[in-house]
GROMACS .gro file of C-alpha atoms in nm:
model
  333
    1MET     CA    1   1.388  -9.000   3.433
    2PHE     CA    2   1.131  -8.922   3.161
    3LYS     CA    3   1.192  -9.071   2.819
    4LYS     CA    4   1.220  -8.805   2.548
    5LYS     CA    5   0.940  -8.819   2.293
    6ALA     CA    6   1.015  -8.850   1.924
    7LEU     CA    7   0.878  -8.604   1.669
    8ARG     CA    8   0.622  -8.655   1.396
    9ILE     CA    9   0.430  -8.448   1.143
   10ASN     CA   10   0.055  -8.479   1.099
   11PRO     CA   11  -0.012  -8.371   0.738
   12TYR     CA   12  -0.383  -8.310   0.678
   13LEU     CA   13  -0.564  -8.405   0.358
   14GLY     CA   14  -0.602  -8.084   0.161
   15TYR     CA   15  -0.747  -7.938  -0.157
   16GLY     CA   16  -0.618  -7.721  -0.438
   17THR     CA   17  -0.639  -7.662  -0.812
   18PRO     CA   18  -0.438  -7.780  -1.115
   19TYR     CA   19  -0.226  -7.466  -1.068
   20LEU     CA   20  -0.226  -7.409  -0.692
   21PHE     CA   21  -0.058  -7.640  -0.444
   22ARG     CA   22  -0.189  -7.606  -0.087
   23ALA     CA   23  -0.071  -7.797   0.217
   24THR     CA   24  -0.157  -7.784   0.585
   25GLY     CA   25  -0.033  -7.989   0.877
   26ARG     CA   26   0.112  -7.977   1.223
   27ALA     CA   27   0.446  -8.072   1.374
   28LEU     CA   28   0.408  -8.250   1.707
   29GLU     CA   29   0.573  -8.469   1.963
   30ASP     CA   30   0.480  -8.830   1.896
   31GLU     CA   31   0.235  -8.947   2.164
   32ASN     CA   32   0.220  -9.306   2.028
   33ILE     CA   33  -0.158  -9.295   2.002
   34ASP     CA   34  -0.308  -9.634   1.922
   35PHE     CA   35  -0.622  -9.644   1.705
   36SER     CA   36  -0.664 -10.020   1.707
   37LEU     CA   37  -1.010 -10.175   1.725
   38ASN     CA   38  -1.203 -10.294   2.031
   39GLN     CA   39  -1.014 -10.090   2.287
   40SER     CA   40  -1.109 -10.056   2.651
   41VAL     CA   41  -1.265  -9.734   2.781
   42LEU     CA   42  -0.947  -9.661   2.976
   43LYS     CA   43  -0.729  -9.690   2.666
   44THR     CA   44  -0.970  -9.476   2.465
   45LEU     CA   45  -0.964  -9.208   2.736
   46ARG     CA   46  -0.584  -9.217   2.737
   47ASN     CA   47  -0.574  -9.179   2.358
   48ILE     CA   48  -0.805  -8.878   2.363
   49TYR     CA   49  -0.604  -8.719   2.644
   50ARG     CA   50  -0.283  -8.766   2.445
   51GLN     CA   51  -0.437  -8.601   2.139
   52PHE     CA   52  -0.519  -8.288   2.338
   53GLU     CA   53  -0.203  -8.295   2.549
   54SER     CA   54   0.038  -8.325   2.254
   55ASP     CA   55   0.311  -8.059   2.233
   56GLU     CA   56   0.359  -7.866   1.911
   57ILE     CA   57   0.699  -7.810   1.747
   58ARG     CA   58   0.714  -7.437   1.694
   59ASN     CA   59   0.892  -7.225   1.433
   60THR     CA   60   1.068  -7.523   1.278
   61PRO     CA   61   1.160  -7.570   0.909
   62VAL     CA   62   0.982  -7.850   0.722
   63VAL     CA   63   1.031  -7.975   0.367
   64LEU     CA   64   0.758  -8.086   0.126
   65LYS     CA   65   0.848  -8.311  -0.166
   66LEU     CA   66   0.633  -8.347  -0.479
   67PRO     CA   67   0.623  -8.661  -0.699
   68ASP     CA   68   0.874  -8.519  -0.947
   69GLY     CA   69   1.123  -8.453  -0.666
   70ASP     CA   70   1.053  -8.079  -0.651
   71ILE     CA   71   1.128  -7.949  -0.300
   72ILE     CA   72   0.931  -7.677  -0.122
   73GLU     CA   73   1.045  -7.540   0.214
   74THR     CA   74   0.827  -7.375   0.475
   75SER     CA   75   0.814  -7.336   0.853
   76THR     CA   76   0.575  -7.411   1.136
   77ASP     CA   77   0.412  -7.123   1.323
   78PRO     CA   78   0.402  -7.068   1.701
   79GLU     CA   79   0.124  -7.330   1.728
   80GLY     CA   80   0.318  -7.589   1.527
   81TYR     CA   81   0.105  -7.556   1.213
   82TYR     CA   82   0.231  -7.499   0.861
   83HIS     CA   83   0.013  -7.349   0.587
   84LEU     CA   84   0.158  -7.344   0.237
   85GLU     CA   85   0.028  -7.212  -0.093
   86LYS     CA   86   0.240  -7.216  -0.407
   87ASP     CA   87   0.163  -7.169  -0.776
   88ILE     CA   88   0.275  -7.477  -0.972
   89SER     CA   89   0.158  -7.529  -1.330
   90THR     CA   90   0.216  -7.906  -1.355
   91LEU     CA   91   0.009  -8.042  -1.067
   92SER     CA   92  -0.248  -8.220  -1.286
   93THR     CA   93   0.025  -8.452  -1.418
   94TYR     CA   94   0.071  -8.603  -1.069
   95LEU     CA   95  -0.290  -8.702  -0.998
   96ASP     CA   96  -0.425  -9.052  -0.952
   97GLN     CA   97  -0.754  -9.158  -1.112
   98LYS     CA   98  -0.958  -9.010  -0.826
   99GLY     CA   99  -0.791  -8.668  -0.834
  100TRP     CA  100  -0.547  -8.707  -0.544
  101LEU     CA  101  -0.191  -8.580  -0.552
  102THR     CA  102   0.045  -8.760  -0.312
  103TYR     CA  103   0.340  -8.580  -0.154
  104SER     CA  104   0.563  -8.615   0.152
  105VAL     CA  105   0.655  -8.386   0.441
  106SER     CA  106   0.966  -8.410   0.656
  107TYR     CA  107   1.170  -8.213   0.906
  108LYS     CA  108   1.462  -8.033   0.744
  109ASP     CA  109   1.791  -8.209   0.812
  110GLY     CA  110   1.988  -8.064   1.099
  111GLU     CA  111   1.717  -7.820   1.206
  112THR     CA  112   1.596  -8.007   1.513
  113LYS     CA  113   1.791  -8.176   1.790
  114LYS     CA  114   1.508  -8.407   1.893
  115LYS     CA  115   1.466  -8.762   1.768
  116ILE     CA  116   1.236  -8.793   1.465
  117SER     CA  117   0.988  -9.081   1.438
  118ASP     CA  118   1.057  -9.362   1.189
  119ASN     CA  119   1.217  -9.235   0.868
  120ASN     CA  120   1.119  -8.866   0.872
  121ASN     CA  121   0.886  -8.915   0.575
  122PHE     CA  122   0.520  -8.835   0.640
  123ILE     CA  123   0.280  -8.891   0.349
  124SER     CA  124  -0.020  -8.676   0.265
  125GLN     CA  125  -0.249  -8.596  -0.027
  126MET     CA  126  -0.418  -8.298  -0.187
  127LEU     CA  127  -0.747  -8.323  -0.378
  128ILE     CA  128  -0.792  -8.153  -0.715
  129PRO     CA  129  -1.158  -8.200  -0.813
  130SER     CA  130  -1.213  -8.368  -1.148
  131SER     CA  131  -1.337  -8.163  -1.443
  132ASP     CA  132  -1.608  -8.431  -1.468
  133ALA     CA  133  -1.749  -8.338  -1.125
  134GLU     CA  134  -2.111  -8.225  -1.141
  135TYR     CA  135  -2.099  -8.048  -0.803
  136GLY     CA  136  -1.923  -8.060  -0.467
  137ILE     CA  137  -2.060  -8.163  -0.127
  138ILE     CA  138  -1.976  -7.981   0.197
  139SER     CA  139  -2.084  -8.170   0.505
  140ASP     CA  140  -2.079  -8.103   0.876
  141ILE     CA  141  -1.971  -8.396   1.096
  142ASP     CA  142  -2.117  -8.378   1.448
  143ASP     CA  143  -2.480  -8.499   1.453
  144THR     CA  144  -2.483  -8.484   1.074
  145ILE     CA  145  -2.301  -8.810   1.002
  146LEU     CA  146  -2.174  -8.900   1.349
  147HIS     CA  147  -2.395  -8.930   1.658
  148THR     CA  148  -2.240  -8.672   1.893
  149GLY     CA  149  -2.503  -8.491   2.101
  150VAL     CA  150  -2.418  -8.125   2.039
  151ALA     CA  151  -2.774  -8.033   2.133
  152SER     CA  152  -2.765  -8.217   2.467
  153PHE     CA  153  -2.783  -8.033   2.801
  154PHE     CA  154  -2.436  -7.890   2.880
  155LYS     CA  155  -2.322  -8.102   2.581
  156TRP     CA  156  -2.271  -8.398   2.816
  157ARG     CA  157  -2.324  -8.643   2.530
  158VAL     CA  158  -2.043  -8.480   2.332
  159ILE     CA  159  -1.807  -8.543   2.623
  160ALA     CA  160  -1.926  -8.900   2.678
  161ASN     CA  161  -1.912  -8.995   2.310
  162THR     CA  162  -1.577  -8.831   2.236
  163PHE     CA  163  -1.379  -8.925   2.546
  164PHE     CA  164  -1.517  -9.267   2.633
  165LYS     CA  165  -1.590  -9.427   2.295
  166ASN     CA  166  -1.322  -9.543   2.054
  167PHE     CA  167  -1.384  -9.449   1.690
  168ASP     CA  168  -1.499  -9.803   1.603
  169LYS     CA  169  -1.770  -9.784   1.871
  170ARG     CA  170  -1.914  -9.459   1.733
  171LEU     CA  171  -2.224  -9.489   1.516
  172ALA     CA  172  -2.271  -9.330   1.177
  173ILE     CA  173  -2.622  -9.189   1.146
  174GLU     CA  174  -2.835  -9.445   0.967
  175GLY     CA  175  -2.832  -9.417   0.590
  176THR     CA  176  -2.572  -9.142   0.565
  177VAL     CA  177  -2.313  -9.359   0.388
  178LYS     CA  178  -2.574  -9.463   0.128
  179PHE     CA  179  -2.684  -9.101   0.072
  180TYR     CA  180  -2.327  -8.973   0.050
  181ASP     CA  181  -2.230  -9.247  -0.193
  182LYS     CA  182  -2.515  -9.141  -0.421
  183LEU     CA  183  -2.406  -8.776  -0.401
  184HIS     CA  184  -2.045  -8.880  -0.469
  185LYS     CA  185  -2.158  -9.053  -0.791
  186GLY     CA  186  -2.417  -8.793  -0.895
  187LYS     CA  187  -2.631  -8.835  -1.205
  188LYS     CA  188  -2.346  -8.971  -1.414
  189ASN     CA  189  -2.283  -9.258  -1.169
  190ASN     CA  190  -1.917  -9.152  -1.165
  191PRO     CA  191  -1.765  -9.121  -0.813
  192VAL     CA  192  -1.582  -8.792  -0.870
  193ASN     CA  193  -1.805  -8.535  -0.698
  194PRO     CA  194  -1.568  -8.404  -0.427
  195PHE     CA  195  -1.649  -8.417  -0.055
  196PHE     CA  196  -1.531  -8.167   0.204
  197TYR     CA  197  -1.602  -8.224   0.574
  198VAL     CA  198  -1.624  -7.915   0.795
  199SER     CA  199  -1.652  -7.924   1.173
  200ASN     CA  200  -1.601  -7.707   1.479
  201SER     CA  201  -1.406  -7.993   1.635
  202PRO     CA  202  -1.038  -7.915   1.699
  203TRP     CA  203  -0.751  -8.045   1.486
  204ASN     CA  204  -0.656  -8.263   1.785
  205LEU     CA  205  -0.936  -8.503   1.679
  206TYR     CA  206  -0.823  -8.529   1.317
  207ASP     CA  207  -0.681  -8.883   1.341
  208TYR     CA  208  -0.982  -9.002   1.541
  209LEU     CA  209  -1.228  -8.870   1.282
  210SER     CA  210  -1.018  -8.998   0.991
  211ALA     CA  211  -1.026  -9.347   1.140
  212PHE     CA  212  -1.405  -9.325   1.182
  213PHE     CA  213  -1.456  -9.215   0.819
  214LYS     CA  214  -1.236  -9.491   0.685
  215LYS     CA  215  -1.401  -9.764   0.893
  216ASN     CA  216  -1.748  -9.658   0.780
  217ASN     CA  217  -1.655  -9.610   0.412
  218PHE     CA  218  -1.750  -9.245   0.379
  219PRO     CA  219  -1.630  -9.078   0.057
  220LYS     CA  220  -1.271  -8.964   0.105
  221GLY     CA  221  -1.226  -8.591   0.141
  222PRO     CA  222  -1.043  -8.316   0.331
  223ILE     CA  223  -1.148  -8.280   0.695
  224LEU     CA  224  -1.144  -7.910   0.782
  225LEU     CA  225  -1.124  -7.856   1.158
  226ARG     CA  226  -1.017  -7.560   1.371
  227ASP     CA  227  -0.750  -7.472   1.623
  228PHE     CA  228  -0.827  -7.566   1.982
  229ARG     CA  229  -0.857  -7.244   2.181
  230THR     CA  230  -0.793  -7.241   2.555
  231PRO     CA  231  -0.921  -6.974   2.797
  232PHE     CA  232  -0.566  -6.836   2.797
  233ASP     CA  233  -0.536  -6.812   2.417
  234LYS     CA  234  -0.427  -6.458   2.327
  235THR     CA  235  -0.440  -6.499   1.948
  236PRO     CA  236  -0.710  -6.292   1.772
  237LYS     CA  237  -1.047  -6.462   1.749
  238PRO     CA  238  -1.174  -6.535   1.395
  239LYS     CA  239  -1.397  -6.266   1.247
  240MET     CA  240  -1.660  -6.514   1.131
  241PRO     CA  241  -1.771  -6.868   1.230
  242HIS     CA  242  -1.530  -7.142   1.128
  243LYS     CA  243  -1.778  -7.329   0.906
  244GLN     CA  244  -1.881  -7.013   0.725
  245SER     CA  245  -1.520  -6.919   0.659
  246GLU     CA  246  -1.429  -7.265   0.526
  247ILE     CA  247  -1.733  -7.284   0.297
  248LEU     CA  248  -1.663  -6.938   0.155
  249ASN     CA  249  -1.302  -7.043   0.092
  250LEU     CA  250  -1.425  -7.342  -0.109
  251LEU     CA  251  -1.669  -7.130  -0.310
  252LYS     CA  252  -1.387  -6.891  -0.398
  253MET     CA  253  -1.138  -7.173  -0.471
  254TYR     CA  254  -1.378  -7.336  -0.719
  255PRO     CA  255  -1.579  -7.048  -0.870
  256GLU     CA  256  -1.738  -7.265  -1.140
  257MET     CA  257  -1.855  -7.538  -0.903
  258LYS     CA  258  -2.196  -7.566  -0.741
  259PHE     CA  259  -2.239  -7.725  -0.400
  260VAL     CA  260  -2.474  -7.923  -0.178
  261LEU     CA  261  -2.456  -7.821   0.190
  262ILE     CA  262  -2.533  -8.074   0.465
  263GLY     CA  263  -2.560  -7.996   0.835
  264ASP     CA  264  -2.790  -8.045   1.132
  265SER     CA  265  -3.061  -7.862   1.324
  266GLY     CA  266  -2.871  -7.851   1.651
  267GLU     CA  267  -2.640  -7.554   1.615
  268LYS     CA  268  -2.605  -7.265   1.367
  269ASP     CA  269  -2.589  -7.457   1.038
  270ALA     CA  270  -2.927  -7.329   0.916
  271ASP     CA  271  -2.824  -6.967   0.977
  272ILE     CA  272  -2.482  -7.009   0.813
  273TYR     CA  273  -2.601  -7.211   0.514
  274THR     CA  274  -2.897  -6.984   0.428
  275LYS     CA  275  -2.674  -6.678   0.460
  276ILE     CA  276  -2.425  -6.831   0.215
  277ALA     CA  277  -2.703  -6.934  -0.025
  278THR     CA  278  -2.835  -6.577  -0.014
  279GLN     CA  279  -2.487  -6.446  -0.092
  280TYR     CA  280  -2.434  -6.705  -0.370
  281PRO     CA  281  -2.789  -6.778  -0.494
  282ASN     CA  282  -2.681  -6.970  -0.804
  283ARG     CA  283  -2.410  -7.179  -0.640
  284ILE     CA  284  -2.598  -7.382  -0.377
  285LEU     CA  285  -2.807  -7.666  -0.523
  286ALA     CA  286  -2.963  -7.783  -0.197
  287ILE     CA  287  -2.936  -7.762   0.181
  288TYR     CA  288  -2.999  -8.064   0.405
  289LEU     CA  289  -3.034  -8.023   0.782
  290ARG     CA  290  -3.032  -8.343   0.985
  291SER     CA  291  -3.289  -8.349   1.267
  292VAL     CA  292  -3.141  -8.377   1.618
  293ASN     CA  293  -3.482  -8.441   1.778
  294HIS     CA  294  -3.486  -8.121   1.980
  295LYS     CA  295  -3.834  -7.960   1.964
  296ARG     CA  296  -3.734  -7.604   2.056
  297LYS     CA  297  -3.439  -7.593   1.817
  298GLU     CA  298  -3.633  -7.753   1.534
  299LYS     CA  299  -3.921  -7.510   1.574
  300ARG     CA  300  -3.674  -7.226   1.509
  301ILE     CA  301  -3.518  -7.414   1.216
  302GLN     CA  302  -3.858  -7.483   1.060
  303LYS     CA  303  -3.936  -7.110   1.063
  304ILE     CA  304  -3.613  -7.047   0.871
  305ILE     CA  305  -3.698  -7.321   0.621
  306ASP     CA  306  -4.055  -7.199   0.568
  307SER     CA  307  -3.940  -6.845   0.490
  308PHE     CA  308  -3.638  -6.936   0.277
  309LYS     CA  309  -3.713  -6.953  -0.098
  310ILE     CA  310  -3.371  -6.911  -0.262
  311THR     CA  311  -3.244  -7.270  -0.239
  312PRO     CA  312  -3.426  -7.602  -0.185
  313ILE     CA  313  -3.388  -7.688   0.185
  314LEU     CA  314  -3.502  -7.995   0.380
  315LEU     CA  315  -3.515  -8.089   0.749
  316VAL     CA  316  -3.399  -8.451   0.729
  317ARG     CA  317  -3.541  -8.713   0.965
  318THR     CA  318  -3.432  -9.014   0.762
  319SER     CA  319  -3.173  -9.054   0.487
  320ASP     CA  320  -3.443  -9.201   0.262
  321GLU     CA  321  -3.618  -8.861   0.279
  322ALA     CA  322  -3.297  -8.690   0.170
  323ILE     CA  323  -3.241  -8.940  -0.112
  324ALA     CA  324  -3.597  -8.891  -0.242
  325HIS     CA  325  -3.555  -8.511  -0.224
  326ALA     CA  326  -3.222  -8.522  -0.412
  327LYS     CA  327  -3.373  -8.747  -0.679
  328ALA     CA  328  -3.659  -8.499  -0.724
  329LEU     CA  329  -3.399  -8.224  -0.773
  330ASP     CA  330  -3.234  -8.448  -1.036
  331ILE     CA  331  -2.890  -8.440  -0.871
  332ILE     CA  332  -2.868  -8.818  -0.800
  333ASN     CA  333  -3.005  -9.136  -0.956
   0.00000   0.00000   0.00000
């Protein structure tokens, strides 16, 4: 007889404003995924399988609790996600020194018959960028800060790296942590410039990527992923690319903030970033595109760079090049 799985909630780090509370997460069966260090390939493969195999808890009430005890109720959708936005005028009073608001999420009492993991209290945070921030940074993940292989033939390296390597065996691209730390501190040497990580990876890999970021000491920030679509998914397809949509959301959420965009030369980042910079010519300070060492793709990217005059843009082969470029733009020390 199969043992019944307990329930958990995976609340994702989010972002908002001093007057707008936003929360996103997903209610799931608890797969007991282990992200300990130095795991075998077999255990890593099992963990990845469990992340994709996990069953969502649909159309179920959940309760969010703010630091002052204020309760907000919402419900998961047919995919197990909840997305909440609520106007609250006192959010700035709850922030820590780095601009994070801590809150909890739980299943509503009596609304589910299944066993709930631990104490039914799942902690998350929402970032409210500091008024001292000079600019924000929006960064891709795959082949921008994490060796993935999105440009490889049939993307075989993506499969090998994701399914057979535990997060602690994955390599951050050399120098990225140093570069990101300098951007985080800006010219004022004050680590308040907010980071937002955007990727086409599915939400199923959220915990895996979070563990990688923490181990490698990347600046803390929301990780904005997308829903994992199967060939049988009947929900409407998004009208625009995921990265483009998320970046536009951030530009609209923080209309006074300028941004640095960081991506790679392997996919469509150059097209998306230059289109956004054209649409918002005074909002994008710089665009950095990490080289993926693919001659055909980089030839196309170089043509885009050579013809684009609205925003400073650099094809990055080493992080030292990016640091020197950012210093010349006077956005870091």
